[in-house]
C-alpha positions as YAML, in Angstrom:
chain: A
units: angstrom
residues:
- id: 1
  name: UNK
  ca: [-11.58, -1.78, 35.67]
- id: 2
  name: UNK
  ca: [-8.09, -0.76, 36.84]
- id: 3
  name: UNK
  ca: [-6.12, -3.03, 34.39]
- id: 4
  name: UNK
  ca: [-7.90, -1.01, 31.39]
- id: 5
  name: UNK
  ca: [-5.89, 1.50, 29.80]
- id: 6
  name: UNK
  ca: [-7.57, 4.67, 29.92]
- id: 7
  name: UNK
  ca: [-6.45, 7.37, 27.14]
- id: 8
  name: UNK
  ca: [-6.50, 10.89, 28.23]
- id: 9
  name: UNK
  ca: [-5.69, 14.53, 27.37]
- id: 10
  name: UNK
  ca: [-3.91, 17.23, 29.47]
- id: 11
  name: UNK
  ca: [-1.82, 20.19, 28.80]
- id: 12
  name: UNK
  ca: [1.77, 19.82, 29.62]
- id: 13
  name: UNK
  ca: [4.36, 22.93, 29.39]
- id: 14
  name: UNK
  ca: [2.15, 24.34, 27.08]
- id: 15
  name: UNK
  ca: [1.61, 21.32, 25.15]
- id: 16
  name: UNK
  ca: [-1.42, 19.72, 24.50]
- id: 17
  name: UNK
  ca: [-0.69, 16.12, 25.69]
- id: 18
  name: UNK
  ca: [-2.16, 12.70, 25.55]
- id: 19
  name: UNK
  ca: [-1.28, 9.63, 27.38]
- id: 20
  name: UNK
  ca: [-2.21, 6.46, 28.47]
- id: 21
  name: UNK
  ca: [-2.70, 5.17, 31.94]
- id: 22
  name: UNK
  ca: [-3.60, 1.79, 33.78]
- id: 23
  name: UNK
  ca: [-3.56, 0.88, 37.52]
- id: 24
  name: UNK
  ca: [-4.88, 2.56, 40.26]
- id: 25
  name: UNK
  ca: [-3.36, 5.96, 40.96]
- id: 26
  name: UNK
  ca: [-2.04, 5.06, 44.33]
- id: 27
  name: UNK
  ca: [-0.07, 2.53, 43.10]
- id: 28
  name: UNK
  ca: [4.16, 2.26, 42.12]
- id: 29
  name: UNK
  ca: [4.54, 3.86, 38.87]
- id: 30
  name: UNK
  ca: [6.43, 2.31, 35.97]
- id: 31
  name: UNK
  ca: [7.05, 5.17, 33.51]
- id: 32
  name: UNK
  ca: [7.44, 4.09, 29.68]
- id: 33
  name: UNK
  ca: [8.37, 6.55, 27.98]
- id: 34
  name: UNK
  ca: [8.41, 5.82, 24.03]
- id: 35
  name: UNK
  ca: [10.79, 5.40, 21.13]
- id: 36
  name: UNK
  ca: [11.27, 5.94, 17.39]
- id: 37
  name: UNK
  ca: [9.30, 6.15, 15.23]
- id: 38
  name: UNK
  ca: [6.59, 5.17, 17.33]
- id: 39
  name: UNK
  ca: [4.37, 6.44, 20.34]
- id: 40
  name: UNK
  ca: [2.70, 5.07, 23.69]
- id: 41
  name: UNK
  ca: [0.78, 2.94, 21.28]
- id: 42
  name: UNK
  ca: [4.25, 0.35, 21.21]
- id: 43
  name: UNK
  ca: [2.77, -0.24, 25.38]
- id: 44
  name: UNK
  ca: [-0.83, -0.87, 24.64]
- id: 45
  name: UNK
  ca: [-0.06, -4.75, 25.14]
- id: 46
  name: UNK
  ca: [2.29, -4.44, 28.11]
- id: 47
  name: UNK
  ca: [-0.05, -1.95, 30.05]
- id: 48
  name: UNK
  ca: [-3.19, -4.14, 31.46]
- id: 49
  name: UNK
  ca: [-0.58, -7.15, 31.87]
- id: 50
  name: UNK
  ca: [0.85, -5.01, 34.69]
- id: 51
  name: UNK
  ca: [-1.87, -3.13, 35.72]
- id: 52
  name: UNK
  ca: [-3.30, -4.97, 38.71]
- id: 53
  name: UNK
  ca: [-0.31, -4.24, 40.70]
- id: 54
  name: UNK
  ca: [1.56, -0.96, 39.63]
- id: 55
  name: UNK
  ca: [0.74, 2.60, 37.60]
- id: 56
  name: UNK
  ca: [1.52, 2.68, 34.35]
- id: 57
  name: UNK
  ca: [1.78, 5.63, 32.43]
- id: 58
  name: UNK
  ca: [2.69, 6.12, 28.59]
- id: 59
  name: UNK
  ca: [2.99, 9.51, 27.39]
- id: 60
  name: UNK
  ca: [3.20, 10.65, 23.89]
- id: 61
  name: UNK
  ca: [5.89, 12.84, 23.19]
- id: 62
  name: UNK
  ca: [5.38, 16.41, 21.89]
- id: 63
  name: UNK
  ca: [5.62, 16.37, 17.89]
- id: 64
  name: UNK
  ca: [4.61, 12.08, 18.14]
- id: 65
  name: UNK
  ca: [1.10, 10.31, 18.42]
- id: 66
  name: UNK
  ca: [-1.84, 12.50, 19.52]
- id: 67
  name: UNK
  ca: [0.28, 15.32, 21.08]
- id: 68
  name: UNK
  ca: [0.18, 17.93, 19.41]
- id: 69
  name: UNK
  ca: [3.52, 19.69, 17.49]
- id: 70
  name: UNK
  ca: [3.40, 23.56, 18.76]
- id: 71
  name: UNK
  ca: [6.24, 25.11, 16.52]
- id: 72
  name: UNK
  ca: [8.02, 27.21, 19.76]
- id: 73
  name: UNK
  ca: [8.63, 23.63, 21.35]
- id: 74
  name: UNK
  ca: [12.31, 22.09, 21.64]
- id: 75
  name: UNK
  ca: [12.22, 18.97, 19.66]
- id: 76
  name: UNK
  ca: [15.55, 18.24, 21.10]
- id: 77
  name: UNK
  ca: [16.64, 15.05, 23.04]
- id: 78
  name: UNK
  ca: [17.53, 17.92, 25.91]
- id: 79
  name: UNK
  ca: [13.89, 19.55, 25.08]
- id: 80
  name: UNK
  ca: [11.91, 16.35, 25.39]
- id: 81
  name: UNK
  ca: [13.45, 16.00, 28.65]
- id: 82
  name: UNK
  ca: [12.26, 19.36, 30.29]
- id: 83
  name: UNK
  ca: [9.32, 18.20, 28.70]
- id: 84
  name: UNK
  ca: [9.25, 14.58, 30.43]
- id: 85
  name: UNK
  ca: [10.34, 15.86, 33.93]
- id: 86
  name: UNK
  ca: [7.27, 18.62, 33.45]
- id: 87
  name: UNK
  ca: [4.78, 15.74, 32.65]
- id: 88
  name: UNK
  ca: [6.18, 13.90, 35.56]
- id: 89
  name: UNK
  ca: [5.64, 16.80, 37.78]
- id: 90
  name: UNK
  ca: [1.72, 17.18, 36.93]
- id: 91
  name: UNK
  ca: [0.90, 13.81, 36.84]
- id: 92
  name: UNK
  ca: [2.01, 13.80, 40.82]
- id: 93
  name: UNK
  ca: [4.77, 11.36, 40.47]
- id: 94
  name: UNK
  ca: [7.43, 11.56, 43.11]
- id: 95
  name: UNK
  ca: [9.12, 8.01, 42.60]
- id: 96
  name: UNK
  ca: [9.03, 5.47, 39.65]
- id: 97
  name: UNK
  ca: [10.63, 2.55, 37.38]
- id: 98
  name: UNK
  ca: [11.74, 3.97, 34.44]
- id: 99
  name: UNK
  ca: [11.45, 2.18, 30.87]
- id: 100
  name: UNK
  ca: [14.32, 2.88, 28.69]
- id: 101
  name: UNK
  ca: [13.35, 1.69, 25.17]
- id: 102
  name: UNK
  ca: [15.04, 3.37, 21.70]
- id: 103
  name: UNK
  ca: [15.09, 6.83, 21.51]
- id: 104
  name: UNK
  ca: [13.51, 6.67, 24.89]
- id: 105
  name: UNK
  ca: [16.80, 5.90, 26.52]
- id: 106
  name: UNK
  ca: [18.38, 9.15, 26.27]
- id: 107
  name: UNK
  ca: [15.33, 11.37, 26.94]
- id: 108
  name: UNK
  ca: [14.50, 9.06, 30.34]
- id: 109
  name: UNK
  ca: [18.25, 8.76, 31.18]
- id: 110
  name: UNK
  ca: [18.08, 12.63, 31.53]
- id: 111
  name: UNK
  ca: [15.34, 13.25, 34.33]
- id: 112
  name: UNK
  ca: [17.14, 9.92, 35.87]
- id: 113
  name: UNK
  ca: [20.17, 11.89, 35.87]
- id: 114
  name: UNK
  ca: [18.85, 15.13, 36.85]
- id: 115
  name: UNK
  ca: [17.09, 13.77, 39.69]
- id: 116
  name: UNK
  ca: [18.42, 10.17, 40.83]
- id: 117
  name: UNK
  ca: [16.53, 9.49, 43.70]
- id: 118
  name: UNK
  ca: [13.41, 9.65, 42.33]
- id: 119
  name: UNK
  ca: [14.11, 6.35, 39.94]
- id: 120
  name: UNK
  ca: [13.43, 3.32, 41.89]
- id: 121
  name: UNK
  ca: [15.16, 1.41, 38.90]
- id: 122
  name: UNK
  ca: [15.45, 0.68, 35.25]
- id: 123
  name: UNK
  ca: [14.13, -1.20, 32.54]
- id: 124
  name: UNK
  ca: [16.19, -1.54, 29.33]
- id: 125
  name: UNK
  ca: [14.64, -2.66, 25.98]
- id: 126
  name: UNK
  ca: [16.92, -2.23, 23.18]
- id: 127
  name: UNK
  ca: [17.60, 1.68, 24.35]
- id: 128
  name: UNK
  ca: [19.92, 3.71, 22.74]
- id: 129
  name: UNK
  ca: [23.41, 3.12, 24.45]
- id: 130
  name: UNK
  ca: [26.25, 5.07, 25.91]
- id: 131
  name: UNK
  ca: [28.67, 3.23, 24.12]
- id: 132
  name: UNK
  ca: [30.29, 4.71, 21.23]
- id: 133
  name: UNK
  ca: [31.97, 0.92, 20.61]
- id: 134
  name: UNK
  ca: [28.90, -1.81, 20.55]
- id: 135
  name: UNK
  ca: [26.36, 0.47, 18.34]
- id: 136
  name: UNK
  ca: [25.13, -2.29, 15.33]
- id: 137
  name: UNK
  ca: [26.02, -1.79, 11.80]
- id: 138
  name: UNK
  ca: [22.96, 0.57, 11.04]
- id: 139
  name: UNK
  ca: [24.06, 3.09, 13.43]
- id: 140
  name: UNK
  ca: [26.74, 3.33, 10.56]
- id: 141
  name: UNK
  ca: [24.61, 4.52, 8.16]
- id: 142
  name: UNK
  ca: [23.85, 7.70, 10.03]
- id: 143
  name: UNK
  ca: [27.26, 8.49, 11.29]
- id: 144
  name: UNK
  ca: [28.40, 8.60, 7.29]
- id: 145
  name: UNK
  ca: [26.03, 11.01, 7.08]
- id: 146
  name: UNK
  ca: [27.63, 13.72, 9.97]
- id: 147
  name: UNK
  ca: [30.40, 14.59, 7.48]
- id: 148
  name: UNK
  ca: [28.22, 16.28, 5.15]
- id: 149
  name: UNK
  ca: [27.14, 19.58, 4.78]
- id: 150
  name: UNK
  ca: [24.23, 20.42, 7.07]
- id: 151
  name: UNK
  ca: [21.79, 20.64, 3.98]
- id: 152
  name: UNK
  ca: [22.79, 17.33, 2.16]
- id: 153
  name: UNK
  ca: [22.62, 15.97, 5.65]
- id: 154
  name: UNK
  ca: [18.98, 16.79, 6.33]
- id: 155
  name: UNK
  ca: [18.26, 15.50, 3.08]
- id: 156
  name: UNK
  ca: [19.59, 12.29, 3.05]
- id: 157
  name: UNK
  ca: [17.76, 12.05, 6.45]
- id: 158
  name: UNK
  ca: [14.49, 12.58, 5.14]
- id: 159
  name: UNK
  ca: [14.78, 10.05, 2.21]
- id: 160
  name: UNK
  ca: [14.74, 8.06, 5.48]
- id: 161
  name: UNK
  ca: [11.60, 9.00, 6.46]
- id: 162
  name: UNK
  ca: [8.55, 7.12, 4.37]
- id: 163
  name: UNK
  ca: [6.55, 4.43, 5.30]
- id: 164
  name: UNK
  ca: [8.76, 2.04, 3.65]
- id: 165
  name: UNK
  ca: [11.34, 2.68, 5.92]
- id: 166
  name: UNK
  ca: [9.00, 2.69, 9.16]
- id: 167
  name: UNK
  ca: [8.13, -0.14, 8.06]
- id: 168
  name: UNK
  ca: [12.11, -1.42, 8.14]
- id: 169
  name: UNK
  ca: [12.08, 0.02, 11.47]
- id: 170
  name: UNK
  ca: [9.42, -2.65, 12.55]
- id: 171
  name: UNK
  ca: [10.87, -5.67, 10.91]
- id: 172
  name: UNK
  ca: [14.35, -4.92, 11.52]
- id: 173
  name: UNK
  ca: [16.66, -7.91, 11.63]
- id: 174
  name: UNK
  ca: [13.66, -10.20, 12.79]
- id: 175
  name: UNK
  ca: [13.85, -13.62, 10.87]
- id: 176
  name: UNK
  ca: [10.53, -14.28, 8.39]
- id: 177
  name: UNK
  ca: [8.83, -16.48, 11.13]
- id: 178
  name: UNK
  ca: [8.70, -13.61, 13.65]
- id: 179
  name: UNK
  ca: [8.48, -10.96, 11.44]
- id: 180
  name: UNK
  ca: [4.78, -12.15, 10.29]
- id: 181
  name: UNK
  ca: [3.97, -11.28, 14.29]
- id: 182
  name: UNK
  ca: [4.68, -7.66, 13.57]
- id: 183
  name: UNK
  ca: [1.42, -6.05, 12.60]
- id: 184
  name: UNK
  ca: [1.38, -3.63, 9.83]
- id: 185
  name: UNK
  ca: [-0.65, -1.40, 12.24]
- id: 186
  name: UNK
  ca: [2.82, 0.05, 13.72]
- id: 187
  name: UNK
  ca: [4.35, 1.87, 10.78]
- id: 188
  name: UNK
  ca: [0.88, 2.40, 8.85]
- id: 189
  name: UNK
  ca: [-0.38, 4.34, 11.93]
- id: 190
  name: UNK
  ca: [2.49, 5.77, 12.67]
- id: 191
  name: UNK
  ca: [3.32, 7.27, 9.16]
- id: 192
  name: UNK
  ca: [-0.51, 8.07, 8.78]
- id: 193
  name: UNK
  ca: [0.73, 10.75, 11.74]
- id: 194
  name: UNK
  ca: [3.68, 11.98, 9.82]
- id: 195
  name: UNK
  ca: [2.90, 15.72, 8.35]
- id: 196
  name: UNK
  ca: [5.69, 18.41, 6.95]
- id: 197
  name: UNK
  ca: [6.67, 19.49, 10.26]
- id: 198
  name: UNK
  ca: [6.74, 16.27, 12.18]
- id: 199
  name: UNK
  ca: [9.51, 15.19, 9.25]
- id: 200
  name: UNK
  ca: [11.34, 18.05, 10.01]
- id: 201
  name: UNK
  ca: [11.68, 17.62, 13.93]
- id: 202
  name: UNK
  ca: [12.27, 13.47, 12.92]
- id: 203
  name: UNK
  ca: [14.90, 14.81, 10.67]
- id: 204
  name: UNK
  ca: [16.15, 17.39, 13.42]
- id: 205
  name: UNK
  ca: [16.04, 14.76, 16.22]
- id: 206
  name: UNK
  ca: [18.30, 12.04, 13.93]
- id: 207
  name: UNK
  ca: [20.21, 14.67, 13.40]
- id: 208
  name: UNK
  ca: [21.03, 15.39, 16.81]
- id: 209
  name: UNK
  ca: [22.57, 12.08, 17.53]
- id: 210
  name: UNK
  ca: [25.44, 13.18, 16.81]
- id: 211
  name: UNK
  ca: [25.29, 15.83, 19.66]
- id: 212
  name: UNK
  ca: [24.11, 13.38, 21.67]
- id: 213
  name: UNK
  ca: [27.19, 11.55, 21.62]
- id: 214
  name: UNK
  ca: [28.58, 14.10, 23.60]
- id: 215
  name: UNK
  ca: [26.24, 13.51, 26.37]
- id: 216
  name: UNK
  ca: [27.69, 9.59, 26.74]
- id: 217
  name: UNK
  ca: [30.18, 9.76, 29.53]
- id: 218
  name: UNK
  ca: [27.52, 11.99, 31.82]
- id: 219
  name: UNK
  ca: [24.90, 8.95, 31.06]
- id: 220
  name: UNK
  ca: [27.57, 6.34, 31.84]
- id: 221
  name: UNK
  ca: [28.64, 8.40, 34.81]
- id: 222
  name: UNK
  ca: [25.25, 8.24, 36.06]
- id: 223
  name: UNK
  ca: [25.53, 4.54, 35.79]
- id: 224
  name: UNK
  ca: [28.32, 4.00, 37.80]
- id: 225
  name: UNK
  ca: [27.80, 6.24, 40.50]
- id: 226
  name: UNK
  ca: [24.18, 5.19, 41.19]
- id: 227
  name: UNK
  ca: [23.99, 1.73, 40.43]
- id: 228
  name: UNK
  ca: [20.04, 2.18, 39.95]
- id: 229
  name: UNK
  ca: [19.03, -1.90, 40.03]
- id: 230
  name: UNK
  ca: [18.58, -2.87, 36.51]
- id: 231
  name: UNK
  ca: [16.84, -5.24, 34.20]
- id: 232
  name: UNK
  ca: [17.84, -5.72, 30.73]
- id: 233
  name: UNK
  ca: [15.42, -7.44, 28.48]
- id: 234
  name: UNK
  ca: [17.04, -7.47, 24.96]
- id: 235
  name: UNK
  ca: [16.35, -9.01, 21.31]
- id: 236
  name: UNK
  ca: [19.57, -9.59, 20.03]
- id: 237
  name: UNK
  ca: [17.73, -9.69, 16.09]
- id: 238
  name: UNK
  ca: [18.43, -5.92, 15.98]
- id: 239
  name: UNK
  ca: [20.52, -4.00, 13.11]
- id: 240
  name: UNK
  ca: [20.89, -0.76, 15.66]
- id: 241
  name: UNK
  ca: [21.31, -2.90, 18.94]
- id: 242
  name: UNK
  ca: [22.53, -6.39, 18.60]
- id: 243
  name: UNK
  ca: [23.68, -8.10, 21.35]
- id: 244
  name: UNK
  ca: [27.04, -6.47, 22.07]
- id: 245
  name: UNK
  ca: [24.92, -3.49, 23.02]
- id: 246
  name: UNK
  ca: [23.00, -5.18, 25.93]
- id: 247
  name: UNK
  ca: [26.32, -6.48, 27.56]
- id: 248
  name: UNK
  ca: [27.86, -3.45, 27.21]
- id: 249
  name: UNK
  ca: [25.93, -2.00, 30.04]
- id: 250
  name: UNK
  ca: [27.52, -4.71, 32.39]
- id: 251
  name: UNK
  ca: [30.83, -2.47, 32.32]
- id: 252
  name: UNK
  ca: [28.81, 0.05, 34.31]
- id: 253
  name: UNK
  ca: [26.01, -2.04, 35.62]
- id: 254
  name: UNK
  ca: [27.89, -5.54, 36.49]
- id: 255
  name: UNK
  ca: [24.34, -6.21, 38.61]
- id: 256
  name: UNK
  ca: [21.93, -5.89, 36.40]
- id: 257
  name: UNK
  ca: [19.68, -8.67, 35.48]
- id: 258
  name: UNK
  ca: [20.09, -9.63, 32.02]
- id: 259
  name: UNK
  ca: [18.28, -11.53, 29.34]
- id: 260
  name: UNK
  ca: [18.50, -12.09, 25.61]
- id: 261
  name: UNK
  ca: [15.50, -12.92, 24.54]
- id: 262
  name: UNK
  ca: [14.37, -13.98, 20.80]
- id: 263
  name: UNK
  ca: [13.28, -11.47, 19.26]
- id: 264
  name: UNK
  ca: [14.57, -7.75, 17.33]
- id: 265
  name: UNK
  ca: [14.14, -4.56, 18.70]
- id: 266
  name: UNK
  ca: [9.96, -4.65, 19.32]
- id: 267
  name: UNK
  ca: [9.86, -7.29, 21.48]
- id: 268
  name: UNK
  ca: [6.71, -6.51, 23.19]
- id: 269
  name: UNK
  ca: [5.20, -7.36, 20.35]
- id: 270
  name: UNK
  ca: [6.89, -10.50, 19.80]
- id: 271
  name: UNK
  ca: [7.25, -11.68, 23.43]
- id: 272
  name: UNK
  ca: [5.43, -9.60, 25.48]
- id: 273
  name: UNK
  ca: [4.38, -13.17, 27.82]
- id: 274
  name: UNK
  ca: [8.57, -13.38, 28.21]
- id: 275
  name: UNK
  ca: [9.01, -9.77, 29.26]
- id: 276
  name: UNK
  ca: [5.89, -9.40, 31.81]
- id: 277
  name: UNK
  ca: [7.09, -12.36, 33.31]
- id: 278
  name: UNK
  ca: [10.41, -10.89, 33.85]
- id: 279
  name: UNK
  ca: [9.04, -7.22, 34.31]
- id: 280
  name: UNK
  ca: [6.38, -8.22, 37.02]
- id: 281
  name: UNK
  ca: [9.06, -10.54, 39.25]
- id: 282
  name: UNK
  ca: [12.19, -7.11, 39.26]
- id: 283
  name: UNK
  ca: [9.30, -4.90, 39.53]
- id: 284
  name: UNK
  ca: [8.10, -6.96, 42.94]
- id: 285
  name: UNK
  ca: [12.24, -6.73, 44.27]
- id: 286
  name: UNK
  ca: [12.43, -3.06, 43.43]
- id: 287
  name: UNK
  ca: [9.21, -1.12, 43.45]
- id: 288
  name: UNK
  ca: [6.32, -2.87, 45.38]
...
């Protein structure tokens, strides 16, 4: 029974919160906190694969999956931190692994920064990098759109938000043969959950990449002060974060465990066997 996920409701800062959980709850804790556009539903796979030895725990974020989207809530990348660190807290977690995956990266790299000695290590899957110089070619796309007036900015954001272009998201750079392993479940569930308002805070949160850029030398700062151990699992096959972005953690973590694997930016769903593997063995080293 412990390698089940369970799926569960509790009220977080206010916010009405769901999550899913596997592993018993004296266990380590690996903490996956999810990306864009998706929601703890991208871990449903990894979960039981890990769950006879360690915690995991998959939150949805406010404003994402079945959370709900109060309208007083910060739907910032600083917000959904304060958020994060206040789920953290009730869930009883004192220590944990922390899985860094898209838009994931910068929310988790927060409460790692905030509070280093609670992260026993990280796990990076195609995250959103420090590095102003090894961002892919899509990245491109939304920095054009930072010289425009606010107003034509938001727009041309949100002619980025449909299901065609969740369903982009998914596929990504992924060559045909791997791209028939996505399932079609990811961006029609996930734009099935998209009302008026969530656009708005998807629009507000692309948006604030560009603030977030700001925030880069604290993250890499963090890196190279604290040397968390490290393991990079990375599918090169990714428009936003090709392979340049993996190795460019190596300036700051030249220790971290690294491995390209075949794939594009989803990789647990096209090789989740490759990634336990590698998951389970740096999770025995650092968190047992």
């Amino acid at each position: 029974m412990a390698t089940l996920v369970r799926h569960r409701w509790m009220t977080v800062a206010g916010v009405k919160t769901f999550y899913r959980e596997a592993g018993r709850e004296d266990a380590p804790v690996l903490l996956l906190p999810h990306g864009y556009p998706c929601s703890s539903y991208e871990f449903r796979n990894l979960m039981p694969r890990l769950a006879d030895r360690w915690r995991l725990i998959a939150p949805d974020f406010p404003g994402a999956g079945y959370s709900g989207t109060p309208e007083d809530f910060d739907y910032s990348f600083d917000g959904y931190a304060a958020w994060l660190e206040a789920f953290v807290d009730a869930m009883h977690v004192d220590r944990f692994v922390l899985y860094l995956h898209d838009f994931g990266s910068p929310i988790g790299a927060r409460l790692a920064i905030k509070d280093p000695h609670r992260v026993a290590g990280l796990i990076i899957q195609n995250g959103d990098i420090p590095y102003e110089d090894a961002l892919g070619p899509k990245y491109a796309d939304i920095e054009a759109t930072w010289t425009l007036p606010r107003s034509e900015m938001r727009k041309v954001l949100a002619e980025a938000i449909s299901e065609a272009a969740f369903k982009e998201e998914f596929l990504n750079d992924l060559p045909p043969a791997l791209a028939d392993t996505i399932p079609p479940d990811l961006w029609k569930l996930h734009w099935s959950q998209i009302t008026p308002r969530r656009k708005d805070i998807a629009i507000d949160l692309i948006a604030g990449l560009k603030e977030n850029r700001a925030w880069f030398p604290e993250h890499r700062k963090y890196l190279q002060e604290y040397r968390p151990p490290t393991l990079i699992v990375w599918g090169p096959n990714d428009h936003y974060m090709p392979e340049k972005s993996a190795r460019a953690y190596l300036r700051d973590l030249p220790d971290a465990e690294l491995h390209l694997l075949g794939g594009g930016h989803w990789l647990l769903e096209t090789h989740l066997d490759d990634v336990v593997a590698l998951v389970r063995e740096f999770l025995k080293r650092v968190h047992p």
